[in-house]
PDB file of C-alpha atoms in Angstrom:
ATOM      1  CA  MET A 141      75.505  10.221  24.738  1.00 53.00           C
ATOM      2  CA  ALA A 142      74.717  11.136  21.145  1.00 50.00           C
ATOM      3  CA  GLN A 143      71.411   9.198  21.232  1.00 53.00           C
ATOM      4  CA  GLN A 144      70.543  10.887  24.582  1.00 55.00           C
ATOM      5  CA  THR A 145      71.249  14.335  23.114  1.00 56.00           C
ATOM      6  CA  SER A 146      69.129  13.497  20.001  1.00 63.00           C
ATOM      7  CA  ILE A 147      66.161  12.435  22.066  1.00 66.00           C
ATOM      8  CA  ARG A 148      66.442  15.591  24.210  1.00 65.00           C
ATOM      9  CA  THR A 149      66.633  17.737  21.142  1.00 68.00           C
ATOM     10  CA  SER A 150      63.615  16.082  19.623  1.00 72.00           C
ATOM     11  CA  VAL A 151      61.613  16.652  22.836  1.00 68.00           C
ATOM     12  CA  GLN A 152      62.656  20.337  22.944  1.00 69.00           C
ATOM     13  CA  LEU A 153      61.619  20.896  19.300  1.00 70.00           C
ATOM     14  CA  GLY A 154      58.209  19.347  20.122  1.00 72.00           C
ATOM     15  CA  ILE A 155      57.729  21.685  23.081  1.00 73.00           C
ATOM     16  CA  TYR A 156      58.798  24.728  21.012  1.00 73.00           C
ATOM     17  CA  LYS A 157      56.055  23.902  18.459  1.00 77.00           C
ATOM     18  CA  VAL A 158      53.468  23.943  21.327  1.00 77.00           C
ATOM     19  CA  ILE A 159      54.748  27.255  22.903  1.00 79.00           C
ATOM     20  CA  ASP A 160      55.602  29.149  19.833  1.00 79.00           C
ATOM     21  CA  PRO A 161      52.090  30.821  19.532  1.00 84.00           C
ATOM     22  CA  PHE A 162      52.541  32.057  23.001  1.00 83.00           C
ATOM     23  CA  VAL A 163      56.017  33.291  22.275  1.00 84.00           C
ATOM     24  CA  LYS A 164      54.654  35.231  19.355  1.00 86.00           C
ATOM     25  CA  LEU A 165      52.091  36.833  21.613  1.00 86.00           C
ATOM     26  CA  LEU A 166      54.925  37.907  24.067  1.00 85.00           C
ATOM     27  CA  ILE A 167      56.887  39.449  21.158  1.00 88.00           C
ATOM     28  CA  LYS A 168      53.708  41.209  19.932  1.00 88.00           C
ATOM     29  CA  ILE A 169      53.060  42.823  23.412  1.00 89.00           C
ATOM     30  CA  GLY A 170      56.684  44.085  23.445  1.00 87.00           C
ATOM     31  CA  LEU A 171      58.369  41.738  25.966  1.00 87.00           C
ATOM     32  CA  THR A 172      62.120  41.404  25.443  1.00 91.00           C
ATOM     33  CA  PRO A 173      64.027  38.141  26.210  1.00 92.00           C
ATOM     34  CA  ASN A 174      65.597  39.793  29.261  1.00 93.00           C
ATOM     35  CA  ALA A 175      62.205  40.772  30.539  1.00 94.00           C
ATOM     36  CA  VAL A 176      60.898  37.144  30.118  1.00 93.00           C
ATOM     37  CA  THR A 177      64.072  35.901  31.990  1.00 94.00           C
ATOM     38  CA  SER A 178      63.343  38.404  34.730  1.00 95.00           C
ATOM     39  CA  ILE A 179      59.761  37.191  35.067  1.00 95.00           C
ATOM     40  CA  GLY A 180      61.035  33.596  35.495  1.00 95.00           C
ATOM     41  CA  PHE A 181      63.427  34.845  38.250  1.00 96.00           C
ATOM     42  CA  VAL A 182      60.664  36.606  40.154  1.00 97.00           C
ATOM     43  CA  LEU A 183      58.526  33.536  39.906  1.00 97.00           C
ATOM     44  CA  ASN A 184      61.267  31.480  41.427  1.00 97.00           C
ATOM     45  CA  VAL A 185      61.551  33.903  44.293  1.00 97.00           C
ATOM     46  CA  GLY A 186      57.766  33.204  44.669  1.00 97.00           C
ATOM     47  CA  VAL A 187      58.605  29.544  44.806  1.00 97.00           C
ATOM     48  CA  ALA A 188      60.940  30.120  47.768  1.00 97.00           C
ATOM     49  CA  ALA A 189      58.397  32.352  49.410  1.00 97.00           C
ATOM     50  CA  ILE A 190      55.732  29.618  49.284  1.00 97.00           C
ATOM     51  CA  PHE A 191      58.167  27.103  50.874  1.00 97.00           C
ATOM     52  CA  ILE A 192      59.145  29.654  53.565  1.00 96.00           C
ATOM     53  CA  VAL A 193      55.522  30.490  54.321  1.00 96.00           C
ATOM     54  CA  GLY A 194      54.709  26.806  54.464  1.00 95.00           C
ATOM     55  CA  SER A 195      57.492  26.228  56.952  1.00 93.00           C
ATOM     56  CA  GLU A 196      56.308  29.113  59.209  1.00 91.00           C
ATOM     57  CA  HIS A 197      52.548  28.689  58.994  1.00 88.00           C
ATOM     58  CA  GLY A 198      51.932  25.020  57.880  1.00 83.00           C
ATOM     59  CA  ASN A 199      52.290  22.082  60.063  1.00 85.00           C
ATOM     60  CA  ARG A 200      54.439  18.984  59.355  1.00 84.00           C
ATOM     61  CA  GLY A 201      51.790  16.987  57.816  1.00 82.00           C
ATOM     62  CA  ASP A 202      50.328  19.844  55.527  1.00 88.00           C
ATOM     63  CA  PHE A 203      51.879  19.477  52.096  1.00 93.00           C
ATOM     64  CA  THR A 204      49.511  21.901  50.407  1.00 93.00           C
ATOM     65  CA  TYR A 205      52.368  24.419  50.159  1.00 96.00           C
ATOM     66  CA  VAL A 206      54.687  21.847  48.567  1.00 96.00           C
ATOM     67  CA  GLY A 207      52.034  21.157  45.907  1.00 96.00           C
ATOM     68  CA  TRP A 208      51.529  24.777  45.175  1.00 97.00           C
ATOM     69  CA  ALA A 209      55.163  25.462  45.048  1.00 97.00           C
ATOM     70  CA  GLY A 210      55.630  22.566  42.594  1.00 97.00           C
ATOM     71  CA  GLY A 211      53.062  24.070  40.280  1.00 97.00           C
ATOM     72  CA  LEU A 212      54.916  27.481  40.324  1.00 97.00           C
ATOM     73  CA  ILE A 213      58.272  25.701  39.716  1.00 97.00           C
ATOM     74  CA  LEU A 214      56.945  24.250  36.430  1.00 96.00           C
ATOM     75  CA  PHE A 215      55.305  27.567  35.420  1.00 95.00           C
ATOM     76  CA  ALA A 216      58.579  29.380  36.161  1.00 94.00           C
ATOM     77  CA  GLY A 217      60.503  26.736  34.304  1.00 91.00           C
ATOM     78  CA  LEU A 218      58.325  27.510  31.168  1.00 89.00           C
ATOM     79  CA  PHE A 219      59.915  30.946  31.093  1.00 88.00           C
ATOM     80  CA  ASP A 220      63.358  29.405  30.934  1.00 83.00           C
ATOM     81  CA  MET A 221      62.317  28.102  27.483  1.00 81.00           C
ATOM     82  CA  LEU A 222      60.357  31.212  26.503  1.00 87.00           C
ATOM     83  CA  ASP A 223      63.196  33.583  26.795  1.00 87.00           C
ATOM     84  CA  GLY A 224      65.352  31.780  24.227  1.00 85.00           C
ATOM     85  CA  GLN A 225      62.518  31.464  21.808  1.00 86.00           C
ATOM     86  CA  VAL A 226      61.506  35.100  22.215  1.00 89.00           C
ATOM     87  CA  ALA A 227      65.222  35.921  21.293  1.00 89.00           C
ATOM     88  CA  ARG A 228      65.165  33.631  18.271  1.00 87.00           C
ATOM     89  CA  LEU A 229      61.717  34.309  16.817  1.00 87.00           C
ATOM     90  CA  GLY A 230      61.860  38.072  17.728  1.00 87.00           C
ATOM     91  CA  ASN A 231      65.471  38.363  16.290  1.00 87.00           C
ATOM     92  CA  MET A 232      66.592  39.821  19.599  1.00 90.00           C
ATOM     93  CA  LYS A 233      69.578  37.656  20.297  1.00 89.00           C
ATOM     94  CA  SER A 234      72.514  39.313  22.036  1.00 89.00           C
ATOM     95  CA  VAL A 235      75.663  38.174  23.846  1.00 90.00           C
ATOM     96  CA  PHE A 236      74.590  40.006  27.062  1.00 93.00           C
ATOM     97  CA  GLY A 237      71.128  38.363  26.900  1.00 91.00           C
ATOM     98  CA  ALA A 238      72.793  34.916  26.845  1.00 89.00           C
ATOM     99  CA  LEU A 239      74.895  35.927  29.879  1.00 93.00           C
ATOM    100  CA  TYR A 240      71.912  37.478  31.647  1.00 94.00           C
ATOM    101  CA  ASP A 241      69.880  34.293  31.115  1.00 93.00           C
ATOM    102  CA  SER A 242      72.628  32.100  32.496  1.00 92.00           C
ATOM    103  CA  VAL A 243      73.224  34.273  35.583  1.00 94.00           C
ATOM    104  CA  LEU A 244      69.534  34.515  36.458  1.00 95.00           C
ATOM    105  CA  ASP A 245      69.040  30.724  35.898  1.00 93.00           C
ATOM    106  CA  ARG A 246      71.676  30.089  38.588  1.00 94.00           C
ATOM    107  CA  TYR A 247      70.099  32.686  40.944  1.00 96.00           C
ATOM    108  CA  SER A 248      66.662  31.143  40.310  1.00 96.00           C
ATOM    109  CA  GLU A 249      67.875  27.637  41.143  1.00 95.00           C
ATOM    110  CA  LEU A 250      69.680  28.775  44.266  1.00 96.00           C
ATOM    111  CA  ILE A 251      66.699  30.578  45.524  1.00 97.00           C
ATOM    112  CA  MET A 252      64.457  27.620  44.762  1.00 97.00           C
ATOM    113  CA  PHE A 253      66.670  25.305  46.760  1.00 97.00           C
ATOM    114  CA  LEU A 254      66.959  27.815  49.527  1.00 97.00           C
ATOM    115  CA  GLY A 255      63.189  27.592  49.929  1.00 97.00           C
ATOM    116  CA  ILE A 256      63.241  23.784  49.749  1.00 97.00           C
ATOM    117  CA  CYS A 257      66.042  23.507  52.382  1.00 97.00           C
ATOM    118  CA  TYR A 258      64.386  25.991  54.663  1.00 97.00           C
ATOM    119  CA  TYR A 259      61.123  24.049  54.458  1.00 97.00           C
ATOM    120  CA  LEU A 260      62.786  20.709  55.143  1.00 96.00           C
ATOM    121  CA  VAL A 261      64.905  21.993  58.085  1.00 96.00           C
ATOM    122  CA  ALA A 262      61.894  23.784  59.600  1.00 95.00           C
ATOM    123  CA  HIS A 263      59.740  20.547  59.613  1.00 94.00           C
ATOM    124  CA  HIS A 264      62.638  18.413  60.834  1.00 91.00           C
ATOM    125  CA  TYR A 265      63.426  16.535  57.562  1.00 94.00           C
ATOM    126  CA  PHE A 266      67.102  17.005  58.437  1.00 93.00           C
ATOM    127  CA  LEU A 267      68.460  14.180  56.223  1.00 94.00           C
ATOM    128  CA  SER A 268      66.336  15.239  53.272  1.00 95.00           C
ATOM    129  CA  SER A 269      67.634  18.848  53.685  1.00 96.00           C
ATOM    130  CA  ILE A 270      71.214  17.585  53.351  1.00 97.00           C
ATOM    131  CA  PHE A 271      70.245  15.703  50.114  1.00 97.00           C
ATOM    132  CA  ALA A 272      68.666  18.916  48.895  1.00 97.00           C
ATOM    133  CA  PHE A 273      71.872  20.849  49.594  1.00 97.00           C
ATOM    134  CA  ILE A 274      73.959  18.157  47.803  1.00 97.00           C
ATOM    135  CA  ALA A 275      71.509  18.381  44.842  1.00 97.00           C
ATOM    136  CA  LEU A 276      72.060  22.096  44.824  1.00 96.00           C
ATOM    137  CA  ILE A 277      75.932  21.602  44.716  1.00 97.00           C
ATOM    138  CA  GLY A 278      75.519  19.135  41.842  1.00 96.00           C
ATOM    139  CA  SER A 279      73.219  21.430  39.989  1.00 95.00           C
ATOM    140  CA  MET A 280      75.697  24.317  40.248  1.00 95.00           C
ATOM    141  CA  MET A 281      78.603  22.147  39.208  1.00 95.00           C
ATOM    142  CA  VAL A 282      76.754  20.832  36.114  1.00 94.00           C
ATOM    143  CA  SER A 283      76.430  24.361  34.951  1.00 92.00           C
ATOM    144  CA  TYR A 284      79.920  25.440  36.059  1.00 94.00           C
ATOM    145  CA  VAL A 285      81.779  22.610  34.362  1.00 94.00           C
ATOM    146  CA  ARG A 286      79.943  23.424  31.154  1.00 92.00           C
ATOM    147  CA  ALA A 287      80.778  27.110  31.426  1.00 91.00           C
ATOM    148  CA  ARG A 288      84.424  26.524  32.288  1.00 92.00           C
ATOM    149  CA  ALA A 289      84.931  23.934  29.501  1.00 91.00           C
ATOM    150  CA  GLU A 290      83.340  26.262  26.920  1.00 89.00           C
ATOM    151  CA  GLY A 291      85.683  28.989  28.153  1.00 88.00           C
ATOM    152  CA  LEU A 292      88.463  26.653  27.253  1.00 88.00           C
ATOM    153  CA  GLY A 293      86.981  26.011  23.780  1.00 88.00           C
ATOM    154  CA  VAL A 294      85.304  22.633  24.543  1.00 87.00           C
ATOM    155  CA  GLU A 295      81.598  22.023  24.064  1.00 85.00           C
ATOM    156  CA  CYS A 296      80.245  20.239  27.145  1.00 82.00           C
ATOM    157  CA  LYS A 297      76.399  19.697  27.158  1.00 80.00           C
ATOM    158  CA  GLY A 298      75.969  15.990  27.942  1.00 75.00           C
ATOM    159  CA  GLY A 299      74.406  14.287  30.920  1.00 76.00           C
ATOM    160  CA  LEU A 300      71.141  13.327  32.360  1.00 79.00           C
ATOM    161  CA  MET A 301      70.263  16.074  34.849  1.00 83.00           C
ATOM    162  CA  GLN A 302      70.431  19.333  32.914  1.00 85.00           C
ATOM    163  CA  ARG A 303      68.344  22.189  34.124  1.00 87.00           C
ATOM    164  CA  PRO A 304      65.076  21.299  32.298  1.00 87.00           C
ATOM    165  CA  GLU A 305      65.163  17.821  33.752  1.00 90.00           C
ATOM    166  CA  ARG A 306      65.896  19.183  37.296  1.00 93.00           C
ATOM    167  CA  VAL A 307      62.968  21.633  37.168  1.00 94.00           C
ATOM    168  CA  ILE A 308      60.581  18.976  35.784  1.00 93.00           C
ATOM    169  CA  THR A 309      61.614  16.403  38.366  1.00 95.00           C
ATOM    170  CA  ILE A 310      61.250  18.816  41.403  1.00 97.00           C
ATOM    171  CA  GLY A 311      58.091  20.368  40.150  1.00 96.00           C
ATOM    172  CA  VAL A 312      56.195  17.195  39.167  1.00 97.00           C
ATOM    173  CA  PHE A 313      56.989  15.330  42.433  1.00 97.00           C
ATOM    174  CA  ALA A 314      56.193  18.383  44.600  1.00 97.00           C
ATOM    175  CA  ILE A 315      52.806  18.541  42.897  1.00 97.00           C
ATOM    176  CA  ALA A 316      52.415  14.725  43.415  1.00 97.00           C
ATOM    177  CA  CYS A 317      53.234  15.058  47.040  1.00 96.00           C
ATOM    178  CA  GLY A 318      50.694  17.778  47.568  1.00 94.00           C
ATOM    179  CA  ILE A 319      48.008  15.727  45.798  1.00 95.00           C
ATOM    180  CA  ALA A 320      48.915  12.458  47.487  1.00 93.00           C
ATOM    181  CA  SER A 321      48.678  14.024  50.950  1.00 90.00           C
ATOM    182  CA  SER A 322      44.981  14.648  50.229  1.00 88.00           C
ATOM    183  CA  TYR A 323      44.482  10.866  49.910  1.00 88.00           C
ATOM    184  CA  LEU A 324      47.142   9.274  52.031  1.00 87.00           C
ATOM    185  CA  GLY A 325      47.186  11.926  54.674  1.00 85.00           C
ATOM    186  CA  GLY A 326      50.245  14.013  55.737  1.00 80.00           C
ATOM    187  CA  ASP A 327      51.146  11.467  58.463  1.00 82.00           C
ATOM    188  CA  TYR A 328      51.020   8.310  56.437  1.00 83.00           C
ATOM    189  CA  LYS A 329      53.953   5.939  57.114  1.00 84.00           C
ATOM    190  CA  LEU A 330      54.765   2.485  55.628  1.00 84.00           C
ATOM    191  CA  TYR A 331      56.556  -0.060  57.904  1.00 84.00           C
ATOM    192  CA  ILE A 332      58.062  -3.333  56.876  1.00 85.00           C
ATOM    193  CA  PRO A 333      58.045  -6.140  59.524  1.00 85.00           C
ATOM    194  CA  GLY A 334      61.347  -6.512  61.208  1.00 80.00           C
ATOM    195  CA  ILE A 335      62.424  -2.954  60.397  1.00 81.00           C
ATOM    196  CA  LYS A 336      62.216  -0.495  63.222  1.00 80.00           C
ATOM    197  CA  TRP A 337      61.793   2.594  61.170  1.00 81.00           C
ATOM    198  CA  HIS A 338      59.260   3.383  58.514  1.00 78.00           C
ATOM    199  CA  VAL A 339      60.605   2.979  54.921  1.00 79.00           C
ATOM    200  CA  PHE A 340      58.114   5.381  53.251  1.00 86.00           C
ATOM    201  CA  GLU A 341      55.998   8.429  54.168  1.00 91.00           C
ATOM    202  CA  THR A 342      53.957  10.901  52.258  1.00 92.00           C
ATOM    203  CA  MET A 343      56.853  13.424  52.160  1.00 94.00           C
ATOM    204  CA  SER A 344      58.982  10.722  50.571  1.00 94.00           C
ATOM    205  CA  ILE A 345      57.180  11.404  47.260  1.00 95.00           C
ATOM    206  CA  PHE A 346      59.055  14.754  47.261  1.00 97.00           C
ATOM    207  CA  THR A 347      62.236  13.853  49.028  1.00 96.00           C
ATOM    208  CA  PHE A 348      63.121  10.630  47.337  1.00 96.00           C
ATOM    209  CA  PRO A 349      63.508  12.283  43.924  1.00 96.00           C
ATOM    210  CA  ILE A 350      65.605  15.020  45.561  1.00 97.00           C
ATOM    211  CA  ALA A 351      67.910  12.307  46.844  1.00 96.00           C
ATOM    212  CA  ILE A 352      68.155  10.887  43.382  1.00 96.00           C
ATOM    213  CA  LEU A 353      68.851  14.422  42.096  1.00 96.00           C
ATOM    214  CA  ALA A 354      71.677  14.697  44.610  1.00 96.00           C
ATOM    215  CA  VAL A 355      73.307  11.637  43.122  1.00 96.00           C
ATOM    216  CA  LEU A 356      72.579  12.139  39.354  1.00 95.00           C
ATOM    217  CA  THR A 357      73.531  15.878  39.239  1.00 95.00           C
ATOM    218  CA  ASN A 358      76.955  15.143  40.658  1.00 96.00           C
ATOM    219  CA  VAL A 359      77.370  12.157  38.353  1.00 94.00           C
ATOM    220  CA  THR A 360      76.420  14.430  35.446  1.00 93.00           C
ATOM    221  CA  ALA A 361      78.935  17.098  36.565  1.00 94.00           C
ATOM    222  CA  PHE A 362      81.719  14.500  36.878  1.00 94.00           C
ATOM    223  CA  GLY A 363      80.747  13.006  33.503  1.00 92.00           C
ATOM    224  CA  ARG A 364      81.087  16.406  31.914  1.00 93.00           C
ATOM    225  CA  LEU A 365      84.473  16.848  33.518  1.00 94.00           C
ATOM    226  CA  MET A 366      85.744  13.592  32.037  1.00 93.00           C
ATOM    227  CA  ASP A 367      84.313  14.454  28.675  1.00 91.00           C
ATOM    228  CA  ALA A 368      86.014  17.841  28.805  1.00 92.00           C
ATOM    229  CA  LYS A 369      89.322  16.193  29.878  1.00 91.00           C
ATOM    230  CA  LYS A 370      89.136  13.819  26.874  1.00 91.00           C
ATOM    231  CA  ALA A 371      88.404  16.707  24.520  1.00 89.00           C
ATOM    232  CA  LEU A 372      91.138  18.848  25.879  1.00 90.00           C
ATOM    233  CA  SER A 373      93.671  15.991  25.641  1.00 89.00           C
ATOM    234  CA  GLU A 374      92.728  15.473  22.015  1.00 84.00           C
ATOM    235  CA  ASN A 375      93.159  19.213  21.352  1.00 81.00           C
ATOM    236  CA  GLU A 376      96.534  19.191  22.916  1.00 79.00           C
ATOM    237  CA  GLU A 377      97.660  16.224  20.942  1.00 71.00           C
TER     238      GLU A 377
END
């Protein structure tokens, strides 16, 4: 767990070095951390809007909307990192700002998954929509267990599928799905002799990672719960 945290911290520091010039520009033009957080939230509303428009106006084999939504997911995710850096470099940290950031992050993720579930249900990917909903539950519980544990005086930050990993996974594979559909076609299906149903289709590029998220987010939440239990037991002793 410690090694995993160390690698994650190193990656974050590397990203901060890249985005810091842009952060300084945001500070210079007068954007506050809360304003940056709000922009990220609005962008995630845009993600949901793309999925909903795609479900209403796109056909089942048209994954252009999925690809564009993935690009916007990554762009919106960038603002999740920018707000913290704007607060640190601009010396604008506040207790309410931290709370505001956490609350809007949860709203952003809920709205993003709303769009994904809407799209999957509308195009009759019913099983995948269930996995997306389970991934949403896991995502919320990862954050809730941490918040509740910290409220009890226990630090609880471990696990694989924290918010940055979730955003990158969904965004990257959504883009990959949109690009792959241009080459494979939206109706591509892979069959294995002896198996009645297809084992892979173009949409699987997007839905398989969501199914993995459904498992790993809940594993992460449970792992945090066990870590918190251990820490609380040690404190009691």
